[in-house]
Amino acid sequence: MVSRKHLLAASLILLTLATFARAQQSSTARKSYIGFDLNLYPGDNDLPALRKHFAFAGYWLNTPPGEDTNTWLGKRDALIRNGFGFLVLFNGRVDAELMKAQRAHTSPESLGQKDAAAAIAAAQREHFPAHTIIFLDQEEGGRLLDEQAAYLFAWTEAVAHSGYLPGVYASGQPVSEGHGHTITTVQDIREQVAAKHLHPIAIFVYQDACPPSNGCTLNPPSIAKSGTPDALVWQYAQSPRRKSITRACAKTYSSDGNCYAPNTPKLLLDMSVSDSPNPSHGR
């Protein structure tokens, strides 16, 4: 049972962030901040060049998707010295992993709680302050399957009780459910949070389709154009680009299909925009 006092406190914090975002979106003087994320730490020597263009960096607390090791651990101080804000990330489980665990008699809920404990411990080891938002990486789009929902909400609820705040990286790409109806992963998550009276979840939405994105550029549309109301962060460009949805902006990407920043031609990365230079409040 969720503590009413704890739920109210978490709700007020995220409501304040969402209200701040809406207020800035309505202001003609609103400033957007660009960030990057990539699986491998770029190296201390590349940070000054990256900081010329980016206000915040994705920071993995565990092994990123497709990698064998996490090269970000221990790099928080170096990023702070170079003036970066943070987008704190935790790699979640794909559905195949959840199904495999279930066959071994491990429930999605228990796996979500276990992974949340790992995320909390890693955030503490990396010296992220209380109320830092940790974003769970939910790679697969569309409506959540039952086991995906059980895992995700077990994770977010556990993080919400830890002193940190839960966030989710999820798709804002509409997926057809037939009969003219579409759903995005973010919509599904928000509907389930409301129906189940769960702690609020900050949203890091990925929607790299062109439009609304204009591709691999340092001058993206404002976050209000993402198609996901009240998102804290919008990932508008990915490496490699998804060809089926980025034809209209293909020329903004490199000939190899990846997105690179100026002055760092060897670093293929994803780009995001936010109304905050420190979206996770991790400084």
PDB file of C-alpha atoms in Angstrom:
ATOM      1  CA  MET A   1       0.000   0.000   0.000  1.00  0.00           C
ATOM      2  CA  VAL A   2       1.416   3.400  -1.033  1.00  0.00           C
ATOM      3  CA  SER A   3       1.838   5.814   1.870  1.00  0.00           C
ATOM      4  CA  ARG A   4      -0.453   8.797   1.287  1.00  0.00           C
ATOM      5  CA  LYS A   5       2.134  11.118   2.814  1.00  0.00           C
ATOM      6  CA  HIS A   6       4.922   9.742   0.629  1.00  0.00           C
ATOM      7  CA  LEU A   7       2.739   9.783  -2.481  1.00  0.00           C
ATOM      8  CA  LEU A   8       1.731  13.397  -1.834  1.00  0.00           C
ATOM      9  CA  ALA A   9       5.345  14.491  -1.364  1.00  0.00           C
ATOM     10  CA  ALA A  10       6.493  12.814  -4.574  1.00  0.00           C
ATOM     11  CA  SER A  11       3.466  14.156  -6.444  1.00  0.00           C
ATOM     12  CA  LEU A  12       4.199  17.701  -5.307  1.00  0.00           C
ATOM     13  CA  ILE A  13       7.824  17.488  -6.437  1.00  0.00           C
ATOM     14  CA  LEU A  14       6.987  16.210  -9.920  1.00  0.00           C
ATOM     15  CA  LEU A  15       3.982  18.536 -10.191  1.00  0.00           C
ATOM     16  CA  THR A  16       6.319  21.438  -9.480  1.00  0.00           C
ATOM     17  CA  LEU A  17       8.653  20.266 -12.255  1.00  0.00           C
ATOM     18  CA  ALA A  18       5.763  19.843 -14.706  1.00  0.00           C
ATOM     19  CA  THR A  19       4.303  23.244 -13.799  1.00  0.00           C
ATOM     20  CA  PHE A  20       7.719  24.817 -14.303  1.00  0.00           C
ATOM     21  CA  ALA A  21       7.972  23.153 -17.728  1.00  0.00           C
ATOM     22  CA  ARG A  22       4.506  24.378 -18.762  1.00  0.00           C
ATOM     23  CA  ALA A  23       5.265  27.887 -17.583  1.00  0.00           C
ATOM     24  CA  GLN A  24       8.435  27.973 -19.615  1.00  0.00           C
ATOM     25  CA  GLN A  25       6.703  26.534 -22.683  1.00  0.00           C
ATOM     26  CA  SER A  26       4.181  29.392 -22.565  1.00  0.00           C
ATOM     27  CA  SER A  27       6.909  32.001 -22.401  1.00  0.00           C
ATOM     28  CA  THR A  28       8.304  33.520 -25.574  1.00  0.00           C
ATOM     29  CA  ALA A  29      11.616  33.936 -23.749  1.00  0.00           C
ATOM     30  CA  ARG A  30      11.847  30.225 -22.932  1.00  0.00           C
ATOM     31  CA  LYS A  31      15.273  28.728 -23.515  1.00  0.00           C
ATOM     32  CA  SER A  32      15.877  25.184 -24.683  1.00  0.00           C
ATOM     33  CA  TYR A  33      18.880  23.137 -23.625  1.00  0.00           C
ATOM     34  CA  ILE A  34      20.438  20.396 -25.716  1.00  0.00           C
ATOM     35  CA  GLY A  35      21.852  17.190 -24.281  1.00  0.00           C
ATOM     36  CA  PHE A  36      23.469  14.016 -25.533  1.00  0.00           C
ATOM     37  CA  ASP A  37      23.632  10.403 -24.545  1.00  0.00           C
ATOM     38  CA  LEU A  38      25.778   7.563 -25.772  1.00  0.00           C
ATOM     39  CA  ASN A  39      26.559   4.135 -24.448  1.00  0.00           C
ATOM     40  CA  LEU A  40      30.304   4.580 -24.023  1.00  0.00           C
ATOM     41  CA  TYR A  41      31.818   7.375 -21.953  1.00  0.00           C
ATOM     42  CA  PRO A  42      33.401   9.786 -24.470  1.00  0.00           C
ATOM     43  CA  GLY A  43      36.580  10.337 -22.482  1.00  0.00           C
ATOM     44  CA  ASP A  44      37.676  13.255 -20.348  1.00  0.00           C
ATOM     45  CA  ASN A  45      39.478  14.931 -23.245  1.00  0.00           C
ATOM     46  CA  ASP A  46      36.294  15.218 -25.329  1.00  0.00           C
ATOM     47  CA  LEU A  47      34.188  16.833 -22.607  1.00  0.00           C
ATOM     48  CA  PRO A  48      35.225  20.463 -23.314  1.00  0.00           C
ATOM     49  CA  ALA A  49      34.337  20.093 -27.007  1.00  0.00           C
ATOM     50  CA  LEU A  50      30.991  18.493 -26.151  1.00  0.00           C
ATOM     51  CA  ARG A  51      30.214  21.179 -23.584  1.00  0.00           C
ATOM     52  CA  LYS A  52      30.395  23.825 -26.315  1.00  0.00           C
ATOM     53  CA  HIS A  53      27.154  22.404 -27.702  1.00  0.00           C
ATOM     54  CA  PHE A  54      25.484  20.402 -24.925  1.00  0.00           C
ATOM     55  CA  ALA A  55      24.185  21.423 -21.503  1.00  0.00           C
ATOM     56  CA  PHE A  56      23.555  17.934 -20.109  1.00  0.00           C
ATOM     57  CA  ALA A  57      24.730  14.370 -20.574  1.00  0.00           C
ATOM     58  CA  GLY A  58      23.098  10.985 -20.188  1.00  0.00           C
ATOM     59  CA  TYR A  59      24.717   9.095 -17.302  1.00  0.00           C
ATOM     60  CA  TRP A  60      24.302   5.320 -17.085  1.00  0.00           C
ATOM     61  CA  LEU A  61      24.060   3.699 -13.659  1.00  0.00           C
ATOM     62  CA  ASN A  62      24.360   0.190 -15.099  1.00  0.00           C
ATOM     63  CA  THR A  63      25.512  -1.437 -18.320  1.00  0.00           C
ATOM     64  CA  PRO A  64      23.892   0.350 -21.292  1.00  0.00           C
ATOM     65  CA  PRO A  65      21.909  -1.542 -23.955  1.00  0.00           C
ATOM     66  CA  GLY A  66      24.092  -3.728 -26.142  1.00  0.00           C
ATOM     67  CA  GLU A  67      27.252  -3.232 -24.073  1.00  0.00           C
ATOM     68  CA  ASP A  68      29.268  -5.593 -21.868  1.00  0.00           C
ATOM     69  CA  THR A  69      30.462  -3.022 -19.354  1.00  0.00           C
ATOM     70  CA  ASN A  70      29.590   0.427 -18.004  1.00  0.00           C
ATOM     71  CA  THR A  71      32.278   3.036 -18.669  1.00  0.00           C
ATOM     72  CA  TRP A  72      30.336   5.912 -17.050  1.00  0.00           C
ATOM     73  CA  LEU A  73      30.798   4.911 -13.431  1.00  0.00           C
ATOM     74  CA  GLY A  74      33.020   7.286 -11.494  1.00  0.00           C
ATOM     75  CA  LYS A  75      32.725  10.065 -14.096  1.00  0.00           C
ATOM     76  CA  ARG A  76      30.207  12.314 -12.360  1.00  0.00           C
ATOM     77  CA  ASP A  77      32.871  14.662 -10.971  1.00  0.00           C
ATOM     78  CA  ALA A  78      34.516  15.061 -14.379  1.00  0.00           C
ATOM     79  CA  LEU A  79      31.182  16.030 -15.918  1.00  0.00           C
ATOM     80  CA  ILE A  80      30.464  18.494 -13.113  1.00  0.00           C
ATOM     81  CA  ARG A  81      33.895  20.100 -13.553  1.00  0.00           C
ATOM     82  CA  ASN A  82      33.037  20.668 -17.203  1.00  0.00           C
ATOM     83  CA  GLY A  83      29.675  22.225 -16.367  1.00  0.00           C
ATOM     84  CA  PHE A  84      27.315  19.451 -17.447  1.00  0.00           C
ATOM     85  CA  GLY A  85      23.891  18.747 -16.031  1.00  0.00           C
ATOM     86  CA  PHE A  86      22.630  15.179 -15.830  1.00  0.00           C
ATOM     87  CA  LEU A  87      20.145  12.796 -17.361  1.00  0.00           C
ATOM     88  CA  VAL A  88      20.499   9.772 -15.064  1.00  0.00           C
ATOM     89  CA  LEU A  89      19.673   6.477 -16.789  1.00  0.00           C
ATOM     90  CA  PHE A  90      19.145   2.860 -15.761  1.00  0.00           C
ATOM     91  CA  ASN A  91      18.905   0.137 -18.397  1.00  0.00           C
ATOM     92  CA  GLY A  92      15.736  -1.900 -17.873  1.00  0.00           C
ATOM     93  CA  ARG A  93      14.733  -5.352 -19.102  1.00  0.00           C
ATOM     94  CA  VAL A  94      13.363  -6.183 -22.532  1.00  0.00           C
ATOM     95  CA  ASP A  95      10.361  -8.470 -22.719  1.00  0.00           C
ATOM     96  CA  ALA A  96      12.418 -11.527 -23.679  1.00  0.00           C
ATOM     97  CA  GLU A  97      14.360 -11.185 -20.420  1.00  0.00           C
ATOM     98  CA  LEU A  98      11.170 -10.902 -18.399  1.00  0.00           C
ATOM     99  CA  MET A  99       9.696 -13.993 -20.028  1.00  0.00           C
ATOM    100  CA  LYS A 100      12.903 -15.952 -19.433  1.00  0.00           C
ATOM    101  CA  ALA A 101      12.868 -14.915 -15.774  1.00  0.00           C
ATOM    102  CA  GLN A 102       9.241 -16.001 -15.430  1.00  0.00           C
ATOM    103  CA  ARG A 103      10.087 -19.432 -16.801  1.00  0.00           C
ATOM    104  CA  ALA A 104      12.719 -19.623 -14.047  1.00  0.00           C
ATOM    105  CA  HIS A 105      10.019 -18.717 -11.490  1.00  0.00           C
ATOM    106  CA  THR A 106      11.152 -15.104 -10.999  1.00  0.00           C
ATOM    107  CA  SER A 107       8.227 -12.707 -11.258  1.00  0.00           C
ATOM    108  CA  PRO A 108       8.455  -9.401 -13.145  1.00  0.00           C
ATOM    109  CA  GLU A 109       7.558  -7.606  -9.912  1.00  0.00           C
ATOM    110  CA  SER A 110      10.432  -9.115  -7.959  1.00  0.00           C
ATOM    111  CA  LEU A 111      12.828  -8.425 -10.825  1.00  0.00           C
ATOM    112  CA  GLY A 112      11.649  -4.809 -10.958  1.00  0.00           C
ATOM    113  CA  GLN A 113      12.203  -4.411  -7.225  1.00  0.00           C
ATOM    114  CA  LYS A 114      15.641  -6.016  -7.486  1.00  0.00           C
ATOM    115  CA  ASP A 115      16.660  -3.732 -10.352  1.00  0.00           C
ATOM    116  CA  ALA A 116      15.321  -0.687  -8.502  1.00  0.00           C
ATOM    117  CA  ALA A 117      17.500  -1.580  -5.516  1.00  0.00           C
ATOM    118  CA  ALA A 118      20.482  -1.804  -7.867  1.00  0.00           C
ATOM    119  CA  ALA A 119      19.645   1.596  -9.388  1.00  0.00           C
ATOM    120  CA  ILE A 120      19.280   3.208  -5.962  1.00  0.00           C
ATOM    121  CA  ALA A 121      22.563   1.734  -4.733  1.00  0.00           C
ATOM    122  CA  ALA A 122      24.381   2.858  -7.883  1.00  0.00           C
ATOM    123  CA  ALA A 123      22.979   6.394  -7.618  1.00  0.00           C
ATOM    124  CA  GLN A 124      24.176   6.573  -4.027  1.00  0.00           C
ATOM    125  CA  ARG A 125      27.644   5.269  -4.927  1.00  0.00           C
ATOM    126  CA  GLU A 126      27.865   7.883  -7.683  1.00  0.00           C
ATOM    127  CA  HIS A 127      26.905  10.574  -5.137  1.00  0.00           C
ATOM    128  CA  PHE A 128      23.711  11.724  -6.807  1.00  0.00           C
ATOM    129  CA  PRO A 129      21.686  13.782  -4.313  1.00  0.00           C
ATOM    130  CA  ALA A 130      18.227  12.977  -2.982  1.00  0.00           C
ATOM    131  CA  HIS A 131      15.383  13.790  -5.394  1.00  0.00           C
ATOM    132  CA  THR A 132      17.544  13.053  -8.435  1.00  0.00           C
ATOM    133  CA  ILE A 133      15.278  11.631 -11.145  1.00  0.00           C
ATOM    134  CA  ILE A 134      16.415   8.205 -12.360  1.00  0.00           C
ATOM    135  CA  PHE A 135      15.007   7.270 -15.771  1.00  0.00           C
ATOM    136  CA  LEU A 136      14.307   3.596 -16.445  1.00  0.00           C
ATOM    137  CA  ASP A 137      15.153   2.747 -20.054  1.00  0.00           C
ATOM    138  CA  GLN A 138      12.029   1.101 -21.541  1.00  0.00           C
ATOM    139  CA  GLU A 139      13.323   0.326 -25.023  1.00  0.00           C
ATOM    140  CA  GLU A 140      10.301  -1.429 -26.525  1.00  0.00           C
ATOM    141  CA  GLY A 141       7.414   0.692 -27.786  1.00  0.00           C
ATOM    142  CA  GLY A 142       3.664   0.311 -27.996  1.00  0.00           C
ATOM    143  CA  ARG A 143       1.285  -0.676 -25.221  1.00  0.00           C
ATOM    144  CA  LEU A 144       3.029  -2.418 -22.336  1.00  0.00           C
ATOM    145  CA  LEU A 145       2.514  -6.142 -22.074  1.00  0.00           C
ATOM    146  CA  ASP A 146       1.368  -7.396 -18.679  1.00  0.00           C
ATOM    147  CA  GLU A 147       4.832  -8.517 -17.625  1.00  0.00           C
ATOM    148  CA  GLN A 148       6.381  -5.259 -18.844  1.00  0.00           C
ATOM    149  CA  ALA A 149       3.907  -3.209 -16.821  1.00  0.00           C
ATOM    150  CA  ALA A 150       4.448  -5.346 -13.724  1.00  0.00           C
ATOM    151  CA  TYR A 151       8.223  -4.895 -13.983  1.00  0.00           C
ATOM    152  CA  LEU A 152       8.141  -1.188 -14.794  1.00  0.00           C
ATOM    153  CA  PHE A 153       5.757  -0.155 -12.030  1.00  0.00           C
ATOM    154  CA  ALA A 154       7.489  -2.337  -9.444  1.00  0.00           C
ATOM    155  CA  TRP A 155      10.676  -0.481 -10.365  1.00  0.00           C
ATOM    156  CA  THR A 156       9.174   3.016 -10.300  1.00  0.00           C
ATOM    157  CA  GLU A 157       7.327   2.445  -7.017  1.00  0.00           C
ATOM    158  CA  ALA A 158      10.472   1.136  -5.328  1.00  0.00           C
ATOM    159  CA  VAL A 159      12.495   4.132  -6.532  1.00  0.00           C
ATOM    160  CA  ALA A 160       9.739   6.492  -5.362  1.00  0.00           C
ATOM    161  CA  HIS A 161      10.102   5.138  -1.823  1.00  0.00           C
ATOM    162  CA  SER A 162      13.890   5.586  -1.810  1.00  0.00           C
ATOM    163  CA  GLY A 163      14.376   9.342  -1.714  1.00  0.00           C
ATOM    164  CA  TYR A 164      15.041   9.416  -5.454  1.00  0.00           C
ATOM    165  CA  LEU A 165      12.340  10.151  -8.027  1.00  0.00           C
ATOM    166  CA  PRO A 166      11.222   7.730 -10.748  1.00  0.00           C
ATOM    167  CA  GLY A 167      11.328   8.535 -14.430  1.00  0.00           C
ATOM    168  CA  VAL A 168      10.921   6.458 -17.566  1.00  0.00           C
ATOM    169  CA  TYR A 169      12.508   6.705 -21.005  1.00  0.00           C
ATOM    170  CA  ALA A 170       9.729   5.548 -23.308  1.00  0.00           C
ATOM    171  CA  SER A 171       8.359   5.877 -26.811  1.00  0.00           C
ATOM    172  CA  GLY A 172       6.187   8.740 -27.973  1.00  0.00           C
ATOM    173  CA  GLN A 173       5.812   7.131 -31.396  1.00  0.00           C
ATOM    174  CA  PRO A 174       2.134   6.273 -32.076  1.00  0.00           C
ATOM    175  CA  VAL A 175       1.540   2.564 -32.710  1.00  0.00           C
ATOM    176  CA  SER A 176      -1.618   1.332 -34.421  1.00  0.00           C
ATOM    177  CA  GLU A 177      -3.927  -0.869 -32.386  1.00  0.00           C
ATOM    178  CA  GLY A 178      -6.416  -1.244 -35.227  1.00  0.00           C
ATOM    179  CA  HIS A 179      -9.720   0.419 -36.073  1.00  0.00           C
ATOM    180  CA  GLY A 180      -7.999   3.794 -36.393  1.00  0.00           C
ATOM    181  CA  HIS A 181      -6.777   3.789 -32.797  1.00  0.00           C
ATOM    182  CA  THR A 182      -3.161   4.440 -31.831  1.00  0.00           C
ATOM    183  CA  ILE A 183      -1.278   4.318 -28.543  1.00  0.00           C
ATOM    184  CA  THR A 184       2.137   5.466 -27.385  1.00  0.00           C
ATOM    185  CA  THR A 185       4.048   3.853 -24.565  1.00  0.00           C
ATOM    186  CA  VAL A 186       3.992   7.127 -22.652  1.00  0.00           C
ATOM    187  CA  GLN A 187       0.196   7.365 -22.954  1.00  0.00           C
ATOM    188  CA  ASP A 188      -0.177   3.810 -21.684  1.00  0.00           C
ATOM    189  CA  ILE A 189       2.141   4.436 -18.732  1.00  0.00           C
ATOM    190  CA  ARG A 190       0.300   7.600 -17.728  1.00  0.00           C
ATOM    191  CA  GLU A 191      -3.104   5.929 -17.983  1.00  0.00           C
ATOM    192  CA  GLN A 192      -1.975   3.057 -15.778  1.00  0.00           C
ATOM    193  CA  VAL A 193      -0.408   5.402 -13.218  1.00  0.00           C
ATOM    194  CA  ALA A 194      -3.705   7.275 -12.938  1.00  0.00           C
ATOM    195  CA  ALA A 195      -5.848   4.127 -12.805  1.00  0.00           C
ATOM    196  CA  LYS A 196      -3.679   2.433 -10.174  1.00  0.00           C
ATOM    197  CA  HIS A 197      -3.014   5.588  -8.115  1.00  0.00           C
ATOM    198  CA  LEU A 198       0.753   5.154  -8.389  1.00  0.00           C
ATOM    199  CA  HIS A 199       3.517   7.670  -7.797  1.00  0.00           C
ATOM    200  CA  PRO A 200       3.948  10.157 -10.652  1.00  0.00           C
ATOM    201  CA  ILE A 201       6.629   9.339 -13.210  1.00  0.00           C
ATOM    202  CA  ALA A 202       8.808  11.886 -15.006  1.00  0.00           C
ATOM    203  CA  ILE A 203       8.946  11.319 -18.761  1.00  0.00           C
ATOM    204  CA  PHE A 204      11.964  11.210 -21.061  1.00  0.00           C
ATOM    205  CA  VAL A 205      10.240  10.613 -24.392  1.00  0.00           C
ATOM    206  CA  TYR A 206      11.862   9.377 -27.567  1.00  0.00           C
ATOM    207  CA  GLN A 207      10.251  10.468 -30.807  1.00  0.00           C
ATOM    208  CA  ASP A 208      12.755  10.806 -33.632  1.00  0.00           C
ATOM    209  CA  ALA A 209      10.247  10.671 -36.496  1.00  0.00           C
ATOM    210  CA  CYS A 210      10.510  13.608 -38.885  1.00  0.00           C
ATOM    211  CA  PRO A 211       8.284  15.466 -38.205  1.00  0.00           C
ATOM    212  CA  PRO A 212       7.941  16.372 -35.346  1.00  0.00           C
ATOM    213  CA  SER A 213      11.734  16.064 -35.133  1.00  0.00           C
ATOM    214  CA  ASN A 214      13.885  17.909 -37.639  1.00  0.00           C
ATOM    215  CA  GLY A 215      16.692  15.371 -37.398  1.00  0.00           C
ATOM    216  CA  CYS A 216      20.295  15.443 -36.241  1.00  0.00           C
ATOM    217  CA  THR A 217      20.647  19.134 -35.525  1.00  0.00           C
ATOM    218  CA  LEU A 218      21.668  21.456 -32.724  1.00  0.00           C
ATOM    219  CA  ASN A 219      18.551  23.551 -33.427  1.00  0.00           C
ATOM    220  CA  PRO A 220      15.619  21.250 -32.673  1.00  0.00           C
ATOM    221  CA  PRO A 221      11.989  22.282 -32.202  1.00  0.00           C
ATOM    222  CA  SER A 222      10.962  23.170 -28.669  1.00  0.00           C
ATOM    223  CA  ILE A 223       9.999  20.305 -26.388  1.00  0.00           C
ATOM    224  CA  ALA A 224       6.385  21.475 -26.702  1.00  0.00           C
ATOM    225  CA  LYS A 225       6.460  20.117 -30.280  1.00  0.00           C
ATOM    226  CA  SER A 226       7.349  16.563 -29.194  1.00  0.00           C
ATOM    227  CA  GLY A 227       3.734  15.389 -29.165  1.00  0.00           C
ATOM    228  CA  THR A 228       3.998  14.365 -25.497  1.00  0.00           C
ATOM    229  CA  PRO A 229       2.592  16.989 -23.110  1.00  0.00           C
ATOM    230  CA  ASP A 230       4.663  17.725 -20.004  1.00  0.00           C
ATOM    231  CA  ALA A 231       7.646  15.601 -21.021  1.00  0.00           C
ATOM    232  CA  LEU A 232      10.769  16.706 -19.155  1.00  0.00           C
ATOM    233  CA  VAL A 233      13.107  15.590 -21.950  1.00  0.00           C
ATOM    234  CA  TRP A 234      12.614  14.801 -25.648  1.00  0.00           C
ATOM    235  CA  GLN A 235      15.106  12.620 -27.520  1.00  0.00           C
ATOM    236  CA  TYR A 236      14.699  13.851 -31.088  1.00  0.00           C
ATOM    237  CA  ALA A 237      17.657  12.165 -32.827  1.00  0.00           C
ATOM    238  CA  GLN A 238      19.080   8.654 -32.512  1.00  0.00           C
ATOM    239  CA  SER A 239      22.162   6.828 -33.776  1.00  0.00           C
ATOM    240  CA  PRO A 240      21.747   5.035 -36.055  1.00  0.00           C
ATOM    241  CA  ARG A 241      18.725   6.765 -37.516  1.00  0.00           C
ATOM    242  CA  ARG A 242      15.557   4.755 -38.015  1.00  0.00           C
ATOM    243  CA  LYS A 243      15.237   4.953 -41.787  1.00  0.00           C
ATOM    244  CA  SER A 244      11.511   4.267 -41.992  1.00  0.00           C
ATOM    245  CA  ILE A 245      10.580   7.365 -39.972  1.00  0.00           C
ATOM    246  CA  THR A 246      13.442   9.772 -40.754  1.00  0.00           C
ATOM    247  CA  ARG A 247      13.311  10.026 -44.549  1.00  0.00           C
ATOM    248  CA  ALA A 248      12.294  13.678 -44.378  1.00  0.00           C
ATOM    249  CA  CYS A 249      15.391  14.605 -42.380  1.00  0.00           C
ATOM    250  CA  ALA A 250      17.870  12.023 -43.686  1.00  0.00           C
ATOM    251  CA  LYS A 251      20.255  14.714 -44.934  1.00  0.00           C
ATOM    252  CA  THR A 252      20.827  15.973 -41.390  1.00  0.00           C
ATOM    253  CA  TYR A 253      22.465  12.669 -40.466  1.00  0.00           C
ATOM    254  CA  SER A 254      25.901  11.483 -41.549  1.00  0.00           C
ATOM    255  CA  SER A 255      26.179   9.295 -44.642  1.00  0.00           C
ATOM    256  CA  ASP A 256      26.626   6.280 -42.352  1.00  0.00           C
ATOM    257  CA  GLY A 257      23.224   6.970 -40.787  1.00  0.00           C
ATOM    258  CA  ASN A 258      24.552   8.168 -37.452  1.00  0.00           C
ATOM    259  CA  CYS A 259      24.349  11.495 -35.633  1.00  0.00           C
ATOM    260  CA  TYR A 260      27.585  13.270 -34.728  1.00  0.00           C
ATOM    261  CA  ALA A 261      28.286  16.524 -32.937  1.00  0.00           C
ATOM    262  CA  PRO A 262      30.640  19.155 -34.369  1.00  0.00           C
ATOM    263  CA  ASN A 263      34.266  18.784 -33.267  1.00  0.00           C
ATOM    264  CA  THR A 264      33.685  15.179 -32.108  1.00  0.00           C
ATOM    265  CA  PRO A 265      33.420  13.282 -35.418  1.00  0.00           C
ATOM    266  CA  LYS A 266      34.104   9.870 -33.872  1.00  0.00           C
ATOM    267  CA  LEU A 267      31.328  10.023 -31.270  1.00  0.00           C
ATOM    268  CA  LEU A 268      27.992   8.793 -32.588  1.00  0.00           C
ATOM    269  CA  LEU A 269      25.291   9.894 -30.183  1.00  0.00           C
ATOM    270  CA  ASP A 270      21.630  10.583 -29.499  1.00  0.00           C
ATOM    271  CA  MET A 271      20.416  14.148 -28.995  1.00  0.00           C
ATOM    272  CA  SER A 272      17.736  15.468 -26.647  1.00  0.00           C
ATOM    273  CA  VAL A 273      16.127  18.776 -25.744  1.00  0.00           C
ATOM    274  CA  SER A 274      14.785  19.968 -22.398  1.00  0.00           C
ATOM    275  CA  ASP A 275      13.668  23.153 -20.706  1.00  0.00           C
ATOM    276  CA  SER A 276      16.230  22.397 -17.989  1.00  0.00           C
ATOM    277  CA  PRO A 277      20.033  22.248 -18.261  1.00  0.00           C
ATOM    278  CA  ASN A 278      19.965  19.582 -15.534  1.00  0.00           C
ATOM    279  CA  PRO A 279      16.841  17.453 -16.187  1.00  0.00           C
ATOM    280  CA  SER A 280      17.525  14.805 -13.534  1.00  0.00           C
ATOM    281  CA  HIS A 281      18.467  17.466 -10.956  1.00  0.00           C
ATOM    282  CA  GLY A 282      21.613  15.443 -10.379  1.00  0.00           C
ATOM    283  CA  ARG A 283      24.158  18.182  -9.698  1.00  0.00           C
TER     284      ARG A 283
END
